[in-house]
Amino acid sequence: MAVIKVHGNRDSLATVLVLCCLNEKELQYELVQVDLGPVGAQNKPQYLALNPFGQVPTIQDGDLTLFESRAIIKYLANKYKGQGTDLLGNNLSEQALVEQWCEVEGQSFYPLASSIVYETFVMPMSGGGGIDVAAEEKLNKVLDIYEERLSKSKYLAGDFFSLADLQHLPWTHYLMDACRKDRLITSRKHVNSWWKDISSRRAWKMVEIPL
């Protein structure tokens, strides 16, 4: 099996997500570091030929070049379903629930979590930022729904770890460790148990998580 080439940067949470998925699938990969600093390698013609949007990561798997982290991990989970951890479910109903909770992460969790991270952690580095009270209030409501769901199942899509859980790892890690917003998680019994479970997985610990 050819080694999958990942063009990305370990300081990019989208790259971290893809690397974690590759670890779960027990796939061999090569990380081609893309310098996101002053050099701006992601905006150079050589990289734009792979990803015209100039963002990381982008993967090359054989003849396929693919960008957008959520699309990448879905592709990996489907193409290599029989290898490593099955992240999709075993039947149509399970797969539908995985898809549903992946959408919840992308549409309801991520926009709020990323807003809090940028305001609390990223912007202060350049003298700006503050507390995004509205985003925290909305995220609390989202996590109340998670608490209800996780009181009935071990993971979001059921009693199996899936892409839906995996997608939450990078941004929840930043919320808790970089932004010191751990109360969002620890104040909810079932959400906290879920987080302890998924963040202790070997595939996640293998990734050099940025802070």
Short mmCIF file of C-alpha atoms in Angstrom, two decimals:
data_model
loop_
_atom_site.label_atom_id
_atom_site.label_comp_id
_atom_site.label_asym_id
_atom_site.label_seq_id
_atom_site.Cartn_x
_atom_site.Cartn_y
_atom_site.Cartn_z
CA MET A 1 0.00 0.00 0.00
CA ALA A 2 1.35 3.41 -0.99
CA VAL A 3 2.06 5.92 1.75
CA ILE A 4 -0.52 8.71 1.93
CA LYS A 5 1.05 12.14 1.63
CA VAL A 6 -0.37 14.82 3.93
CA HIS A 7 0.49 18.41 3.10
CA GLY A 8 -0.21 20.26 6.33
CA ASN A 9 1.07 21.84 9.50
CA ARG A 10 0.97 20.51 13.06
CA ASP A 11 -0.18 23.93 14.28
CA SER A 12 -3.30 23.52 12.15
CA LEU A 13 -6.20 21.84 13.94
CA ALA A 14 -7.58 20.67 10.61
CA THR A 15 -4.28 18.89 9.96
CA VAL A 16 -4.35 17.40 13.45
CA LEU A 17 -7.83 16.04 12.76
CA VAL A 18 -6.66 14.27 9.60
CA LEU A 19 -3.58 12.84 11.32
CA CYS A 20 -5.73 11.45 14.12
CA CYS A 21 -8.03 9.79 11.57
CA LEU A 22 -5.03 8.25 9.80
CA ASN A 23 -3.85 6.88 13.15
CA GLU A 24 -7.28 5.40 13.88
CA LYS A 25 -7.24 3.72 10.48
CA GLU A 26 -3.66 2.48 11.09
CA LEU A 27 -2.54 3.94 7.78
CA GLN A 28 0.99 4.90 6.84
CA TYR A 29 1.43 8.54 5.95
CA GLU A 30 4.09 11.15 5.31
CA LEU A 31 3.53 14.65 6.70
CA VAL A 32 4.87 17.26 4.27
CA GLN A 33 5.20 20.35 6.45
CA VAL A 34 3.67 23.48 4.89
CA ASP A 35 5.15 26.65 6.40
CA LEU A 36 2.22 28.87 7.39
CA GLY A 37 4.45 31.61 8.77
CA PRO A 38 5.77 34.74 7.03
CA VAL A 39 6.88 32.63 4.08
CA GLY A 40 3.26 31.69 3.42
CA ALA A 41 4.06 28.46 1.60
CA GLN A 42 0.35 27.71 1.34
CA ASN A 43 0.03 30.66 -1.05
CA LYS A 44 2.88 29.66 -3.34
CA PRO A 45 2.08 28.32 -6.84
CA GLN A 46 3.40 24.85 -5.99
CA TYR A 47 0.89 24.40 -3.17
CA LEU A 48 -1.95 26.23 -4.91
CA ALA A 49 -1.67 23.64 -7.67
CA LEU A 50 -2.80 21.10 -5.05
CA ASN A 51 -5.29 23.31 -3.20
CA PRO A 52 -6.38 26.52 -4.95
CA PHE A 53 -7.82 27.87 -1.68
CA GLY A 54 -4.39 27.92 -0.06
CA GLN A 55 -5.45 26.11 3.09
CA VAL A 56 -4.16 23.02 4.88
CA PRO A 57 -4.35 20.09 4.86
CA THR A 58 -4.37 18.49 1.44
CA ILE A 59 -3.74 14.78 0.95
CA GLN A 60 -2.45 12.77 -1.97
CA ASP A 61 -3.52 9.14 -2.03
CA GLY A 62 -2.39 7.53 -5.24
CA ASP A 63 -3.91 9.55 -8.09
CA LEU A 64 -6.34 11.39 -5.80
CA THR A 65 -5.63 14.87 -4.44
CA LEU A 66 -8.16 15.94 -1.81
CA PHE A 67 -8.57 18.94 0.49
CA GLU A 68 -11.02 20.00 3.25
CA SER A 69 -10.39 18.07 6.46
CA ARG A 70 -13.91 16.71 6.98
CA ALA A 71 -14.05 15.49 3.38
CA ILE A 72 -10.64 13.88 3.85
CA ILE A 73 -11.54 11.93 6.98
CA LYS A 74 -14.82 10.76 5.44
CA TYR A 75 -12.91 9.54 2.40
CA LEU A 76 -10.36 7.71 4.56
CA ALA A 77 -13.08 6.10 6.67
CA ASN A 78 -14.88 4.86 3.55
CA LYS A 79 -11.94 3.74 1.42
CA TYR A 80 -10.19 1.97 4.29
CA LYS A 81 -13.30 0.79 6.14
CA GLY A 82 -11.87 -2.68 6.67
CA GLN A 83 -8.65 -1.41 8.25
CA GLY A 84 -8.13 -0.09 11.77
CA THR A 85 -11.11 1.42 13.59
CA ASP A 86 -14.44 1.35 11.75
CA LEU A 87 -15.55 4.97 11.99
CA LEU A 88 -18.76 4.72 9.98
CA GLY A 89 -21.05 2.16 11.62
CA ASN A 90 -22.12 -1.30 10.52
CA ASN A 91 -25.51 -0.63 8.94
CA LEU A 92 -27.52 2.13 7.29
CA SER A 93 -29.09 3.32 10.55
CA GLU A 94 -25.73 3.60 12.31
CA GLN A 95 -24.19 5.33 9.32
CA ALA A 96 -27.07 7.82 9.21
CA LEU A 97 -26.53 8.68 12.88
CA VAL A 98 -22.80 9.14 12.30
CA GLU A 99 -23.59 11.50 9.43
CA GLN A 100 -26.15 13.35 11.55
CA TRP A 101 -23.73 14.01 14.42
CA CYS A 102 -20.94 14.93 12.03
CA GLU A 103 -23.28 17.61 10.71
CA VAL A 104 -24.06 18.73 14.26
CA GLU A 105 -20.35 19.16 14.92
CA GLY A 106 -19.82 21.13 11.72
CA GLN A 107 -22.92 23.31 11.97
CA SER A 108 -23.60 23.74 15.70
CA PHE A 109 -20.44 22.94 17.69
CA TYR A 110 -17.52 24.07 15.53
CA PRO A 111 -18.68 27.64 14.72
CA LEU A 112 -19.13 28.44 18.41
CA ALA A 113 -16.05 26.61 19.67
CA SER A 114 -13.83 28.22 17.03
CA SER A 115 -15.21 31.68 17.84
CA ILE A 116 -14.39 31.21 21.52
CA VAL A 117 -10.90 29.92 20.72
CA TYR A 118 -10.10 32.85 18.44
CA GLU A 119 -11.41 35.47 20.86
CA THR A 120 -9.89 33.91 23.98
CA PHE A 121 -6.63 32.45 22.72
CA VAL A 122 -5.65 33.60 19.24
CA MET A 123 -6.61 37.30 19.22
CA PRO A 124 -4.90 38.18 22.54
CA MET A 125 -1.59 37.25 20.90
CA SER A 126 -1.94 40.40 18.79
CA GLY A 127 -3.41 42.55 21.53
CA GLY A 128 -7.07 41.96 20.74
CA GLY A 129 -9.75 39.51 21.74
CA GLY A 130 -11.96 39.20 24.76
CA ILE A 131 -14.79 37.04 26.00
CA ASP A 132 -17.37 35.92 23.46
CA VAL A 133 -20.29 35.76 25.89
CA ALA A 134 -22.89 35.08 23.20
CA ALA A 135 -20.92 32.16 21.76
CA GLU A 136 -20.42 30.65 25.23
CA GLU A 137 -24.12 30.91 26.00
CA LYS A 138 -25.03 29.24 22.72
CA LEU A 139 -22.39 26.53 23.18
CA ASN A 140 -23.74 25.79 26.64
CA LYS A 141 -27.13 25.10 25.08
CA VAL A 142 -25.55 22.86 22.44
CA LEU A 143 -23.68 20.92 25.11
CA ASP A 144 -26.88 20.49 27.10
CA ILE A 145 -28.22 18.59 24.10
CA TYR A 146 -25.01 16.56 24.02
CA GLU A 147 -25.46 15.74 27.70
CA GLU A 148 -28.93 14.39 27.02
CA ARG A 149 -27.71 12.34 24.07
CA LEU A 150 -24.71 10.94 25.92
CA SER A 151 -26.86 9.91 28.86
CA LYS A 152 -28.35 7.34 26.49
CA SER A 153 -25.32 6.20 24.48
CA LYS A 154 -21.58 5.94 25.11
CA TYR A 155 -20.72 7.93 21.97
CA LEU A 156 -22.62 10.43 19.86
CA ALA A 157 -23.80 8.04 17.15
CA GLY A 158 -24.29 5.05 19.46
CA ASP A 159 -22.14 2.68 21.46
CA PHE A 160 -19.24 2.84 19.00
CA PHE A 161 -16.54 5.48 18.39
CA SER A 162 -17.05 7.16 15.04
CA LEU A 163 -16.14 10.13 12.86
CA ALA A 164 -18.71 12.14 14.81
CA ASP A 165 -16.65 11.81 17.99
CA LEU A 166 -13.32 12.18 16.24
CA GLN A 167 -14.33 15.51 14.70
CA HIS A 168 -14.71 17.02 18.18
CA LEU A 169 -11.19 16.25 19.38
CA PRO A 170 -9.08 19.22 18.19
CA TRP A 171 -11.43 22.08 19.06
CA THR A 172 -12.55 20.61 22.40
CA HIS A 173 -8.90 20.14 23.30
CA TYR A 174 -8.26 23.82 22.61
CA LEU A 175 -11.35 24.92 24.51
CA MET A 176 -10.21 23.05 27.59
CA ASP A 177 -6.42 23.43 27.55
CA ALA A 178 -5.71 26.67 25.71
CA CYS A 179 -8.81 28.68 26.63
CA ARG A 180 -9.33 27.24 30.11
CA LYS A 181 -13.01 26.67 29.32
CA ASP A 182 -12.95 23.18 30.80
CA ARG A 183 -16.11 23.87 32.82
CA LEU A 184 -18.05 23.67 29.59
CA ILE A 185 -17.17 19.97 29.57
CA THR A 186 -16.51 19.00 33.19
CA SER A 187 -19.78 20.48 34.48
CA ARG A 188 -21.71 17.88 32.49
CA LYS A 189 -21.36 14.33 33.80
CA HIS A 190 -21.91 12.43 30.57
CA VAL A 191 -20.14 14.91 28.29
CA ASN A 192 -17.15 14.80 30.65
CA SER A 193 -17.05 10.98 30.64
CA TRP A 194 -17.27 11.01 26.84
CA TRP A 195 -14.44 13.53 26.58
CA LYS A 196 -12.20 11.55 28.93
CA ASP A 197 -12.85 8.47 26.80
CA ILE A 198 -12.22 9.92 23.35
CA SER A 199 -9.24 12.08 24.39
CA SER A 200 -7.49 9.07 25.90
CA ARG A 201 -7.50 7.12 22.65
CA ARG A 202 -4.08 6.07 21.39
CA ALA A 203 -4.66 7.59 17.95
CA TRP A 204 -5.21 11.02 19.50
CA LYS A 205 -2.26 10.75 21.88
CA MET A 206 0.00 9.87 18.95
CA VAL A 207 -0.64 13.29 17.42
CA GLU A 208 1.62 16.14 18.56
CA ILE A 209 -1.20 18.41 19.67
CA PRO A 210 -0.46 22.14 19.31
CA LEU A 211 -1.14 24.74 22.01
#
